[in-house]
Coordinates of C-alpha atoms in Angstrom, one line a residue:
M1 CA -50.1 -43.4 47.7
N2 CA -46.3 -43.9 47.6
Q3 CA -44.1 -40.9 47.8
I4 CA -41.7 -39.9 45.0
N5 CA -38.4 -40.9 44.7
P6 CA -36.0 -37.8 45.6
K7 CA -34.2 -38.0 42.4
F8 CA -37.5 -36.8 40.7
R9 CA -38.5 -34.2 43.4
L10 CA -37.0 -31.4 41.1
L11 CA -39.3 -32.1 38.4
L12 CA -42.4 -31.4 40.8
G13 CA -41.7 -28.0 42.2
S14 CA -44.4 -26.4 40.5
A15 CA -44.5 -23.0 42.0
A16 CA -41.1 -22.5 42.6
L17 CA -40.2 -23.7 39.4
S18 CA -42.2 -21.5 37.4
A19 CA -40.9 -18.8 39.6
T20 CA -37.3 -19.5 38.5
L21 CA -38.0 -19.9 34.6
L22 CA -40.0 -16.6 34.6
S23 CA -37.2 -14.7 36.4
G24 CA -35.0 -16.0 33.5
V25 CA -32.6 -18.0 35.9
P26 CA -31.8 -21.5 33.7
A27 CA -33.2 -24.5 34.8
W28 CA -32.0 -28.1 33.6
A29 CA -31.5 -28.8 30.2
E30 CA -33.9 -31.9 29.5
T31 CA -36.4 -34.3 31.1
P32 CA -35.1 -37.8 32.0
A33 CA -34.7 -40.1 29.0
D34 CA -37.2 -42.6 30.7
T35 CA -39.8 -40.0 32.0
L36 CA -42.4 -38.1 30.3
V37 CA -43.3 -34.8 31.7
E38 CA -46.5 -32.8 30.9
A39 CA -47.5 -29.5 32.2
F40 CA -51.4 -29.3 32.4
A41 CA -54.2 -27.9 34.5
I42 CA -55.0 -30.7 36.8
D43 CA -57.0 -28.6 39.5
D44 CA -60.2 -30.2 38.4
V45 CA -59.3 -33.7 39.9
I46 CA -61.5 -34.5 43.0
T47 CA -61.1 -38.3 42.9
L48 CA -59.2 -41.2 41.2
D49 CA -62.3 -43.6 41.6
P50 CA -63.5 -44.4 38.0
A51 CA -67.0 -44.9 39.6
E52 CA -67.2 -41.5 40.6
A53 CA -64.8 -39.6 38.5
F54 CA -66.5 -37.3 36.0
E55 CA -64.0 -34.5 35.3
L56 CA -61.7 -34.2 32.1
T57 CA -58.5 -34.8 33.8
T58 CA -59.5 -37.9 35.4
G59 CA -61.0 -39.2 32.5
E60 CA -57.6 -39.0 30.8
I61 CA -55.8 -40.6 33.7
N62 CA -58.1 -43.4 34.2
G63 CA -58.2 -44.0 30.3
N64 CA -54.4 -44.7 30.7
T65 CA -54.7 -46.7 33.7
Y66 CA -57.7 -48.8 33.6
D67 CA -59.4 -51.1 31.2
K68 CA -62.8 -51.6 30.2
L69 CA -64.6 -54.3 28.0
V70 CA -64.3 -52.2 25.1
R71 CA -62.7 -49.0 23.8
L72 CA -62.9 -46.7 21.3
D73 CA -61.3 -47.1 17.8
I74 CA -59.4 -43.8 18.1
S75 CA -58.6 -44.1 14.3
D76 CA -62.3 -44.4 13.7
P77 CA -64.3 -43.3 16.7
S78 CA -67.5 -44.5 15.1
K79 CA -66.5 -47.9 15.9
V80 CA -65.2 -49.7 19.3
V81 CA -62.4 -52.3 19.6
A82 CA -61.9 -55.1 21.9
D83 CA -60.0 -54.4 25.5
V84 CA -60.1 -57.1 28.3
A85 CA -63.1 -58.6 26.3
E86 CA -61.7 -60.7 23.2
S87 CA -65.2 -61.1 21.7
W88 CA -69.0 -60.3 22.0
T89 CA -72.2 -61.3 20.8
V90 CA -75.9 -59.5 21.0
S91 CA -79.0 -61.9 21.1
D92 CA -81.9 -61.8 18.4
D93 CA -83.8 -59.7 20.7
G94 CA -81.1 -57.1 21.6
L95 CA -81.5 -57.5 25.2
T96 CA -78.5 -59.6 26.0
Y97 CA -74.9 -59.0 25.7
T98 CA -72.4 -61.8 26.0
F99 CA -68.6 -60.9 26.2
K100 CA -65.6 -63.5 26.5
L101 CA -62.5 -62.2 28.1
K102 CA -59.1 -62.5 27.1
P103 CA -57.4 -65.3 28.6
G104 CA -54.5 -64.7 31.4
L105 CA -55.2 -61.0 32.2
K106 CA -53.6 -59.7 35.3
F107 CA -54.3 -56.6 37.5
A108 CA -51.3 -54.3 38.2
S109 CA -51.5 -56.1 41.8
G110 CA -50.9 -59.5 40.2
N111 CA -54.6 -60.7 40.6
P112 CA -56.3 -62.2 37.8
V113 CA -58.9 -60.3 35.9
T114 CA -62.1 -62.1 35.5
A115 CA -65.6 -61.8 34.6
D116 CA -66.3 -61.5 38.2
D117 CA -64.4 -58.4 38.6
V118 CA -66.5 -57.2 35.8
A119 CA -69.5 -57.9 37.0
W120 CA -68.4 -56.3 40.7
S121 CA -67.6 -53.4 39.1
F122 CA -70.8 -52.8 37.5
E123 CA -72.6 -53.7 40.6
R124 CA -70.2 -51.3 42.6
A125 CA -70.9 -48.3 40.1
V126 CA -74.6 -48.7 40.4
K127 CA -74.7 -49.1 44.2
L128 CA -72.5 -46.2 44.8
D129 CA -74.9 -44.0 42.6
K130 CA -72.3 -41.0 41.8
S131 CA -72.5 -38.7 39.2
P132 CA -71.7 -40.9 36.1
A133 CA -73.7 -44.1 37.2
F134 CA -76.5 -42.9 35.0
I135 CA -74.6 -44.1 32.0
L136 CA -74.9 -47.5 33.2
T137 CA -78.6 -47.1 35.1
Q138 CA -80.3 -46.1 31.8
F139 CA -80.1 -49.4 30.7
G140 CA -82.4 -50.6 33.6
L141 CA -79.8 -51.2 35.9
K142 CA -80.7 -50.7 39.6
P143 CA -79.3 -51.6 43.2
D144 CA -81.8 -54.3 43.6
N145 CA -81.3 -56.2 40.1
V146 CA -77.9 -55.3 39.0
T147 CA -76.1 -58.4 40.1
E148 CA -78.9 -60.4 37.7
K149 CA -78.7 -58.0 34.9
A150 CA -74.5 -57.7 35.1
K151 CA -73.2 -60.9 35.9
A152 CA -70.5 -63.6 35.4
T153 CA -71.7 -66.9 34.1
D154 CA -68.0 -68.2 34.5
P155 CA -64.7 -66.7 35.0
S156 CA -64.2 -65.7 31.7
T157 CA -67.9 -64.8 30.6
F158 CA -69.6 -61.7 31.3
V159 CA -73.5 -61.4 30.6
F160 CA -75.1 -58.0 30.7
T161 CA -79.0 -57.7 29.8
V162 CA -80.4 -54.5 29.2
D163 CA -84.1 -53.6 29.5
Q164 CA -84.9 -52.5 25.7
P165 CA -83.5 -53.5 22.4
Y166 CA -81.5 -50.5 21.9
A167 CA -79.1 -49.9 19.0
P168 CA -76.0 -52.0 19.8
S169 CA -73.5 -49.2 19.1
F170 CA -75.3 -47.0 21.7
V171 CA -74.7 -49.7 24.4
L172 CA -71.1 -50.5 23.4
N173 CA -70.1 -46.8 23.1
C174 CA -71.6 -46.2 26.7
L175 CA -69.2 -49.4 28.2
T176 CA -66.3 -47.1 26.8
A177 CA -67.1 -44.7 29.2
T178 CA -64.9 -44.3 32.5
V179 CA -67.6 -45.8 34.9
A180 CA -67.6 -49.0 33.1
S181 CA -63.8 -49.5 34.0
V182 CA -62.7 -53.0 35.3
V183 CA -61.8 -52.6 39.2
D184 CA -59.6 -55.1 41.2
K185 CA -62.4 -56.6 43.3
K186 CA -60.0 -58.7 45.6
L187 CA -57.9 -55.7 46.3
V188 CA -60.4 -53.1 46.6
S189 CA -62.5 -55.5 49.0
E190 CA -59.5 -55.5 51.2
H191 CA -60.2 -51.7 51.9
V192 CA -64.1 -51.7 52.2
V193 CA -65.1 -49.6 55.3
N194 CA -68.7 -49.8 56.3
D195 CA -70.0 -51.4 53.1
D196 CA -68.4 -48.5 51.0
F197 CA -67.1 -50.7 48.1
G198 CA -64.0 -49.3 48.9
W199 CA -65.0 -45.8 47.8
A200 CA -62.9 -43.9 50.5
W201 CA -59.7 -45.8 49.6
L202 CA -60.1 -45.5 45.8
K203 CA -60.4 -41.9 45.7
T204 CA -56.6 -41.6 46.0
A205 CA -55.8 -45.5 45.1
Y206 CA -55.4 -47.5 42.3
A207 CA -56.8 -50.8 41.4
G208 CA -56.8 -51.5 37.5
S209 CA -55.1 -53.2 34.8
G210 CA -54.1 -50.7 32.2
P211 CA -51.0 -50.1 30.7
M212 CA -49.9 -47.4 33.2
K213 CA -50.5 -47.6 37.0
I214 CA -51.2 -44.4 39.2
R215 CA -48.4 -44.0 42.0
D216 CA -49.0 -40.7 43.4
W217 CA -51.5 -37.8 43.3
R218 CA -51.0 -34.6 45.2
A219 CA -54.2 -32.1 44.7
N220 CA -53.1 -29.0 42.3
E221 CA -49.5 -30.4 42.4
I222 CA -48.8 -33.7 40.4
I223 CA -49.8 -36.9 39.2
V224 CA -47.6 -39.6 38.4
L225 CA -48.1 -42.6 36.6
E226 CA -45.8 -45.7 36.0
R227 CA -45.6 -48.4 33.6
N228 CA -48.1 -51.5 34.5
D229 CA -45.6 -54.5 33.7
N230 CA -48.4 -56.7 34.2
Y231 CA -50.3 -55.2 31.4
W232 CA -51.6 -57.6 28.9
G233 CA -50.8 -55.6 25.6
T234 CA -47.7 -53.9 24.5
K235 CA -45.7 -52.6 27.4
A236 CA -45.2 -48.6 27.8
P237 CA -42.1 -47.6 26.1
L238 CA -41.3 -45.1 29.1
M239 CA -41.1 -46.2 32.8
R240 CA -43.1 -42.9 34.4
V241 CA -45.4 -39.9 33.0
I242 CA -45.6 -36.9 35.3
Y243 CA -48.3 -34.3 35.1
R244 CA -47.5 -31.1 36.6
H245 CA -49.9 -28.6 37.7
V246 CA -49.4 -25.4 35.4
K247 CA -52.3 -23.3 34.8
E248 CA -50.9 -20.3 32.9
S249 CA -50.7 -20.7 29.2
A250 CA -47.7 -18.2 29.3
A251 CA -45.8 -20.4 32.3
Q252 CA -46.3 -23.7 30.1
R253 CA -44.8 -22.0 27.0
L254 CA -41.6 -20.8 28.8
L255 CA -41.2 -24.3 30.3
L256 CA -41.7 -26.1 26.9
E257 CA -39.2 -23.8 25.2
K258 CA -36.6 -24.2 27.6
G259 CA -37.2 -28.0 27.5
D260 CA -38.2 -28.6 31.2
I261 CA -41.3 -30.2 30.2
D262 CA -42.1 -32.6 27.1
I263 CA -45.7 -31.4 26.4
A264 CA -47.7 -28.2 27.1
R265 CA -51.5 -28.9 27.1
N266 CA -53.2 -25.8 27.9
L267 CA -51.8 -23.3 25.0
E268 CA -54.0 -20.4 24.3
P269 CA -54.0 -18.9 20.9
N270 CA -51.3 -16.3 21.1
D271 CA -48.8 -19.0 22.8
L272 CA -49.6 -21.3 20.6
E273 CA -48.7 -18.8 17.6
Q274 CA -45.4 -18.3 19.3
V275 CA -44.1 -21.9 19.7
V276 CA -44.8 -22.7 16.2
K277 CA -41.8 -20.7 15.4
N278 CA -39.6 -22.9 17.6
S279 CA -37.9 -25.8 15.6
D280 CA -37.5 -27.7 18.4
I281 CA -41.3 -27.9 19.2
A282 CA -44.0 -29.5 17.2
T283 CA -47.7 -29.0 17.8
T284 CA -50.8 -31.3 17.3
N285 CA -54.5 -30.9 17.7
A286 CA -57.8 -32.8 17.5
P287 CA -61.5 -32.0 17.2
K288 CA -63.0 -33.1 20.4
G289 CA -66.8 -34.0 21.6
T290 CA -67.3 -30.4 23.1
V291 CA -69.5 -27.9 21.3
Y292 CA -70.1 -24.0 22.5
Y293 CA -73.6 -22.6 22.1
I294 CA -75.9 -20.0 23.1
S295 CA -79.1 -20.8 24.4
L296 CA -82.4 -18.6 24.4
N297 CA -84.9 -19.5 27.6
Q298 CA -88.4 -20.0 25.8
K299 CA -90.1 -18.8 29.2
N300 CA -89.0 -15.3 28.0
A301 CA -92.2 -14.1 26.0
D302 CA -89.9 -12.1 23.3
L303 CA -87.4 -14.9 22.8
A304 CA -90.4 -17.6 22.3
K305 CA -91.9 -15.6 19.5
P306 CA -91.9 -17.7 16.3
G307 CA -88.9 -16.5 14.2
V308 CA -86.9 -14.9 17.1
S309 CA -84.6 -17.6 17.5
E310 CA -83.7 -17.8 13.8
A311 CA -83.3 -14.1 13.5
L312 CA -80.8 -14.0 16.6
K313 CA -78.9 -16.6 14.4
Y314 CA -78.4 -14.2 11.9
L315 CA -76.9 -11.7 14.3
V316 CA -73.7 -13.5 15.1
D317 CA -70.6 -12.8 13.2
Y318 CA -69.5 -16.3 13.1
D319 CA -66.5 -15.5 10.7
A320 CA -65.3 -12.7 13.0
I321 CA -65.5 -15.2 16.2
G322 CA -63.7 -17.9 14.3
E323 CA -60.5 -15.9 12.9
K324 CA -60.4 -13.7 16.3
L325 CA -61.5 -15.6 19.2
I326 CA -61.2 -19.4 18.6
K327 CA -58.3 -19.5 16.1
G328 CA -56.4 -22.9 16.7
I329 CA -58.7 -24.0 19.8
G330 CA -62.0 -24.3 17.8
E331 CA -64.0 -24.4 14.3
I332 CA -67.4 -23.1 13.7
H333 CA -69.9 -25.7 14.0
Q334 CA -73.8 -25.1 14.0
T335 CA -75.2 -28.4 14.6
F336 CA -75.4 -30.3 17.8
L337 CA -73.5 -33.3 17.1
P338 CA -69.7 -32.9 16.7
K339 CA -67.7 -34.3 13.8
G340 CA -66.7 -37.9 14.5
V341 CA -69.9 -39.0 16.0
L342 CA -72.3 -41.1 14.1
G343 CA -74.9 -38.9 12.1
E344 CA -72.8 -35.8 12.6
L345 CA -74.1 -33.0 10.0
D346 CA -71.5 -30.6 8.9
E347 CA -73.6 -27.6 7.6
N348 CA -73.2 -24.3 8.6
P349 CA -76.1 -22.3 7.2
Y350 CA -76.1 -19.1 9.4
K351 CA -73.8 -16.1 8.9
L352 CA -74.1 -12.4 9.9
D353 CA -77.0 -11.1 8.0
V354 CA -78.5 -8.0 9.7
A355 CA -81.0 -7.4 6.9
K356 CA -82.6 -10.8 7.3
A357 CA -82.4 -10.8 10.9
K358 CA -84.7 -7.5 10.8
E359 CA -87.0 -9.0 8.3
L360 CA -87.7 -11.9 10.8
L361 CA -87.8 -9.7 13.9
E362 CA -90.5 -7.5 12.1
K363 CA -92.4 -10.6 11.1
A364 CA -92.4 -11.4 14.8
G365 CA -93.7 -8.1 16.0
L366 CA -90.3 -6.8 17.2
K367 CA -89.6 -4.4 14.3
D368 CA -87.9 -1.9 17.1
G369 CA -86.0 -4.9 18.6
F370 CA -86.2 -5.8 22.4
T371 CA -84.0 -5.7 25.5
V372 CA -82.3 -9.2 27.0
T373 CA -79.7 -10.2 29.1
M374 CA -77.1 -13.1 28.6
D375 CA -75.4 -15.0 31.7
V376 CA -71.8 -15.4 30.9
R377 CA -69.1 -17.1 33.0
N378 CA -65.9 -15.2 33.6
N379 CA -63.6 -17.0 31.4
Q380 CA -62.2 -17.2 27.8
P381 CA -63.2 -17.6 24.8
V382 CA -67.0 -17.1 26.0
T383 CA -66.5 -13.7 27.6
G384 CA -65.2 -12.5 24.3
I385 CA -67.8 -14.3 22.4
A386 CA -70.6 -12.8 24.2
E387 CA -68.9 -9.2 23.8
S388 CA -68.8 -9.8 19.9
V389 CA -72.6 -11.0 20.3
Q390 CA -73.8 -8.1 22.1
Q391 CA -72.2 -5.6 19.4
T392 CA -73.8 -7.7 16.3
F393 CA -77.4 -8.0 18.3
A394 CA -77.2 -4.2 18.6
Q395 CA -77.1 -3.8 14.9
G396 CA -80.6 -5.8 14.5
G397 CA -81.9 -3.4 17.3
V398 CA -81.6 -6.2 20.1
K399 CA -80.1 -4.7 23.3
M400 CA -78.1 -7.4 25.4
E401 CA -77.0 -7.1 28.8
I402 CA -74.0 -9.3 29.9
I403 CA -74.6 -10.5 33.4
P404 CA -71.1 -12.1 34.2
G405 CA -70.2 -14.5 37.0
D406 CA -68.5 -17.6 38.1
G407 CA -69.2 -21.0 37.0
K408 CA -71.2 -21.9 40.0
Q409 CA -73.2 -18.8 39.6
T410 CA -74.0 -19.0 36.2
L411 CA -75.0 -22.5 36.1
T412 CA -77.0 -22.4 39.0
K413 CA -79.2 -19.7 37.5
Y414 CA -79.3 -21.7 34.5
R415 CA -80.2 -24.9 35.9
A416 CA -83.2 -22.9 37.6
R417 CA -84.6 -21.9 34.1
T418 CA -84.4 -18.3 35.4
H419 CA -82.0 -17.0 32.7
D420 CA -82.8 -15.0 29.7
M421 CA -80.0 -16.2 27.4
Y422 CA -76.8 -18.3 28.5
I423 CA -73.7 -18.9 26.7
G424 CA -71.7 -22.2 27.4
Q425 CA -70.3 -25.6 26.3
W426 CA -71.5 -29.2 26.3
G427 CA -69.2 -32.3 26.1
V428 CA -70.4 -35.8 25.0
D429 CA -70.6 -38.3 27.9
Y430 CA -69.9 -41.1 25.8
W431 CA -69.2 -41.4 21.9
D432 CA -72.7 -41.9 20.7
P433 CA -75.2 -39.6 19.0
N434 CA -77.7 -39.8 21.9
S435 CA -75.4 -38.2 24.4
N436 CA -76.0 -34.8 22.7
A437 CA -79.5 -35.7 21.1
D438 CA -80.8 -36.7 24.4
T439 CA -80.2 -33.1 25.9
F440 CA -80.7 -30.8 22.8
T441 CA -84.0 -32.6 21.3
N442 CA -85.6 -34.6 24.5
N443 CA -87.9 -32.6 26.9
P444 CA -90.6 -35.5 28.3
N445 CA -91.8 -33.2 31.0
N446 CA -91.5 -29.3 30.4
S447 CA -93.1 -28.3 33.9
D448 CA -90.7 -26.8 36.3
E449 CA -91.0 -30.2 38.3
G450 CA -89.7 -32.0 35.4
T451 CA -87.1 -34.7 36.6
N452 CA -85.5 -34.9 32.8
K453 CA -83.5 -31.9 33.3
T454 CA -81.9 -31.9 29.7
L455 CA -80.8 -28.5 27.8
A456 CA -84.1 -28.4 26.0
W457 CA -85.9 -28.7 29.4
R458 CA -83.6 -25.8 30.9
N459 CA -84.8 -23.6 27.9
A460 CA -88.3 -24.6 28.4
W461 CA -88.2 -26.0 25.0
D462 CA -91.7 -28.3 24.6
V463 CA -90.9 -30.3 21.8
P464 CA -92.9 -33.5 22.2
D465 CA -92.4 -34.6 18.4
L466 CA -88.7 -34.4 18.7
T467 CA -88.7 -36.1 22.1
K468 CA -90.5 -39.1 20.1
E469 CA -87.8 -39.2 17.5
T470 CA -85.1 -38.9 19.7
K471 CA -86.2 -42.3 21.7
A472 CA -86.9 -43.8 18.4
A473 CA -83.2 -43.2 17.1
L474 CA -81.7 -44.7 20.2
L475 CA -83.9 -48.2 19.5
E476 CA -82.7 -48.2 15.8
R477 CA -80.5 -51.0 15.2
D478 CA -79.6 -50.4 11.6
G479 CA -76.4 -48.0 11.8
A480 CA -77.2 -46.2 8.6
K481 CA -80.8 -45.7 9.2
R482 CA -80.0 -44.5 12.8
A483 CA -77.4 -42.0 11.5
Q484 CA -80.0 -40.6 9.1
M485 CA -82.2 -40.2 11.7
Y486 CA -79.9 -38.0 13.8
Q487 CA -79.4 -36.1 10.6
D488 CA -82.7 -35.3 10.1
L489 CA -83.1 -34.3 13.8
Q490 CA -80.3 -31.7 13.1
K491 CA -81.7 -30.3 10.3
K492 CA -84.9 -29.5 12.2
V493 CA -83.2 -28.2 15.4
L494 CA -81.2 -25.8 13.0
A495 CA -84.3 -24.3 11.8
T496 CA -86.2 -24.1 14.8
S497 CA -84.3 -24.6 18.1
P498 CA -83.6 -21.9 20.8
F499 CA -79.7 -23.0 20.5
I500 CA -77.4 -20.8 18.6
M501 CA -74.7 -23.6 18.0
I502 CA -71.3 -21.7 17.7
F503 CA -68.3 -23.8 17.6
Q504 CA -66.7 -27.2 18.3
Q505 CA -63.5 -27.2 20.5
I506 CA -60.2 -28.3 19.0
E507 CA -57.7 -29.4 21.7
V508 CA -54.1 -28.5 21.1
A509 CA -50.8 -29.2 22.6
G510 CA -47.4 -28.4 22.1
Y511 CA -44.5 -30.8 22.5
R512 CA -40.8 -31.3 22.1
S513 CA -40.0 -32.7 18.6
N514 CA -38.0 -35.9 19.9
L515 CA -41.4 -37.4 21.0
K516 CA -42.7 -40.1 19.1
G517 CA -46.2 -41.5 19.4
F518 CA -47.8 -38.6 21.0
K519 CA -51.6 -38.1 19.3
L520 CA -54.4 -36.5 21.3
G521 CA -57.7 -38.5 20.9
P522 CA -61.3 -37.8 19.8
S523 CA -62.3 -38.0 23.5
F524 CA -60.4 -37.0 27.0
D525 CA -60.1 -40.4 28.0
T526 CA -58.4 -41.5 24.7
N527 CA -55.2 -38.9 25.0
Y528 CA -53.3 -41.9 25.4
V529 CA -49.7 -41.1 27.1
F530 CA -48.7 -44.7 27.4
N531 CA -47.6 -45.5 24.0
I532 CA -45.3 -42.4 23.6
S533 CA -41.6 -42.7 23.5
K534 CA -38.5 -40.6 23.2

């Protein structure tokens, strides 16, 4: 990648600058008028390639730099809006989607955007078969049929054929995912090595047509975006956007207060409370498609007894968690579909009720309680929530031992189905109810050899009836009926599932009040920076 102009080098010195600020030595007065500077934890970035990227930060970067056929409507995420597609139609049998592209589009390179680029982008993602490829292959795309199922019939027409008559909203929502980004075939083809579709090159390069282009990425240090003057839509008001890797919330707050950054993206509740007192700083937030939950492995004989999962739902102090542990960064939410997704069910029927829990445990033959373990990743807020649950479980006679570990340790055990209880988070892969229904209510093969390793499978929850209902909802083409099917699913899961749903994440940010147009989106790839001005 190109190197940064020395004029901006001072903006990028993360460690040295943080040390200067923390020692109380003043830095510069403000950021450049044509540049947006964000402090953000960007250490999750491992690749810039949209066919491989599956991390939160890269989703945001690619959402600002690559176009797709369609995008989420950020004012109403239950809908999609045209991006490079000008229009689309669905065949009467529900199997063929035909997209007409806007005329005269160009990539940042200057190459024209054509339907052949779209088709090749689909082929590339399917044949590379990296982590997010399933979002496309679930429609029946395979390496040996993708060129027929996803093809250009002329320079401005792309035809996508699916294997079943899915709900159109499901198909279109999947096409808003990063993996469906349109890449510059001509440019990437110049960097192919050993038939790798340019994979090695695109890890650190850029080949898109979005409103911004990626100029530089230095791992755990910076990402720099610049305005794409070839963009077909409204040009970005600012020349560049710089993401500086600053992981600590306190350091981000100090940088923001001094005016050395324009936006702080990882503020924890305590720092958030401090910045709102500053008249030069504003804050914003948005509910995200991420839910936090506790799961109960049904391989554990005590946890599998009828009524036990419901009893434990009455042994969680949701009010205390909401007020003390997730204030400002989450809200209590007890259903598996996040707010904003089609079919959401905003019902929170459970509260701390020790007497009710004891009654249910006695009916289950556990009058004297039982002992259980919970695997907990060493970070907040999950550690604090686990400790709160440990205390309230004890009031009902349930002795819970916390087993701490890092993310890799806890996930490895969880995925092997060898846990008792686990606390974690789940974020939607695409803005459609199937993304969460598929994992919480679908378990077609509950054996240890099962290949569909959903969260229901991980917790050995054998639910053939719910599995059928989940598949049926996927094929319901009437939006209102489909929404009702997901609400019905959630009501059944509330009562019977081994999942204690706790809260939905709220993303927060603090920003200098001279910024205009900054708004967090409903998903991480809709956190747009290209429309911000000063």
